[in-house]
Coordinates of C-alpha atoms in Angstrom, one line a residue:
X1 CA 26.2 -3.5 18.6
X2 CA 22.8 -4.4 19.7
X3 CA 21.2 -1.6 17.9
X4 CA 22.8 -2.8 14.6
X5 CA 21.0 -6.1 14.9
X6 CA 17.8 -4.9 16.3
X7 CA 14.8 -5.4 14.1
X8 CA 13.8 -2.0 12.3
X9 CA 10.3 -2.7 11.4
X10 CA 8.8 -4.4 8.3
X11 CA 11.2 -4.9 5.5
X12 CA 10.0 -4.3 1.9
X13 CA 10.3 -7.2 -0.3
X14 CA 11.9 -6.3 -3.7
X15 CA 11.1 -8.4 -6.6
X16 CA 13.9 -9.5 -9.1
X17 CA 11.1 -9.9 -11.5
X18 CA 10.3 -7.4 -14.5
X19 CA 6.8 -6.1 -14.8
X20 CA 6.0 -8.4 -17.6
X21 CA 7.1 -11.3 -15.5
X22 CA 5.0 -10.1 -12.7
X23 CA 2.0 -10.1 -15.1
X24 CA 2.9 -13.6 -16.0
X25 CA 2.8 -14.5 -12.4
X26 CA -0.4 -13.1 -11.9
X27 CA -1.8 -15.3 -14.8
X28 CA -0.3 -18.2 -13.2
X29 CA -2.1 -17.5 -9.8
X30 CA -5.3 -16.8 -11.7
X31 CA -4.9 -20.4 -13.0
X32 CA -4.4 -19.4 -16.7
X33 CA -2.7 -21.6 -19.3
X34 CA 0.2 -20.4 -21.0
X35 CA -2.0 -19.8 -24.1
X36 CA -4.4 -17.7 -22.1
X37 CA -1.6 -15.7 -20.4
X38 CA -0.3 -15.1 -24.0
X39 CA -3.5 -13.9 -25.2
X40 CA -4.1 -11.6 -22.0
X41 CA -0.7 -10.0 -22.5
X42 CA -0.7 -9.9 -26.3
X43 CA 2.3 -12.0 -26.6
X44 CA 3.4 -15.3 -28.2
X45 CA 3.0 -18.5 -26.1
X46 CA 6.8 -19.0 -26.8
X47 CA 7.4 -15.7 -25.1
X48 CA 5.5 -16.9 -22.2
X49 CA 7.5 -20.1 -22.0
X50 CA 10.8 -18.1 -22.3
X51 CA 9.8 -15.8 -19.5
X52 CA 8.5 -18.7 -17.3
X53 CA 12.0 -20.1 -17.4
X54 CA 13.4 -16.8 -16.5
X55 CA 11.1 -16.6 -13.6
X56 CA 11.9 -20.1 -12.3
X57 CA 15.7 -19.1 -12.5
X58 CA 15.3 -15.7 -10.8
X59 CA 13.2 -17.2 -7.9
X60 CA 15.3 -20.4 -7.7
X61 CA 12.1 -22.6 -8.0
X62 CA 11.4 -25.6 -10.4
X63 CA 7.7 -25.4 -11.0
X64 CA 4.6 -23.3 -11.3
X65 CA 3.4 -24.5 -7.9
X66 CA 6.4 -22.8 -6.2
X67 CA 5.9 -19.7 -8.2
X68 CA 2.3 -19.4 -7.1
X69 CA 3.1 -20.2 -3.4
X70 CA 5.9 -17.5 -3.4
X71 CA 3.4 -15.0 -4.9
X72 CA 0.6 -15.8 -2.4
X73 CA 3.0 -15.5 0.5
X74 CA 4.0 -12.1 -0.8
X75 CA 7.5 -12.9 -1.5
X76 CA 7.5 -11.7 -5.1

């Protein structure tokens, strides 16, 4: 029983985010506006807004600061 609960080394954090959503998070961490993120990724600003909402939902957060904080802590 003890072996079952014993730590087994560092656990890999798996992200629920798609690759595009991760790129948007990078833009947020870089301090870019939604418009600049859209330009960087060659997508519309509406797509960025839609994906941001999806990111918030998937990460159970309510704002950009929380997303950035999770990213900087390596939780994404």
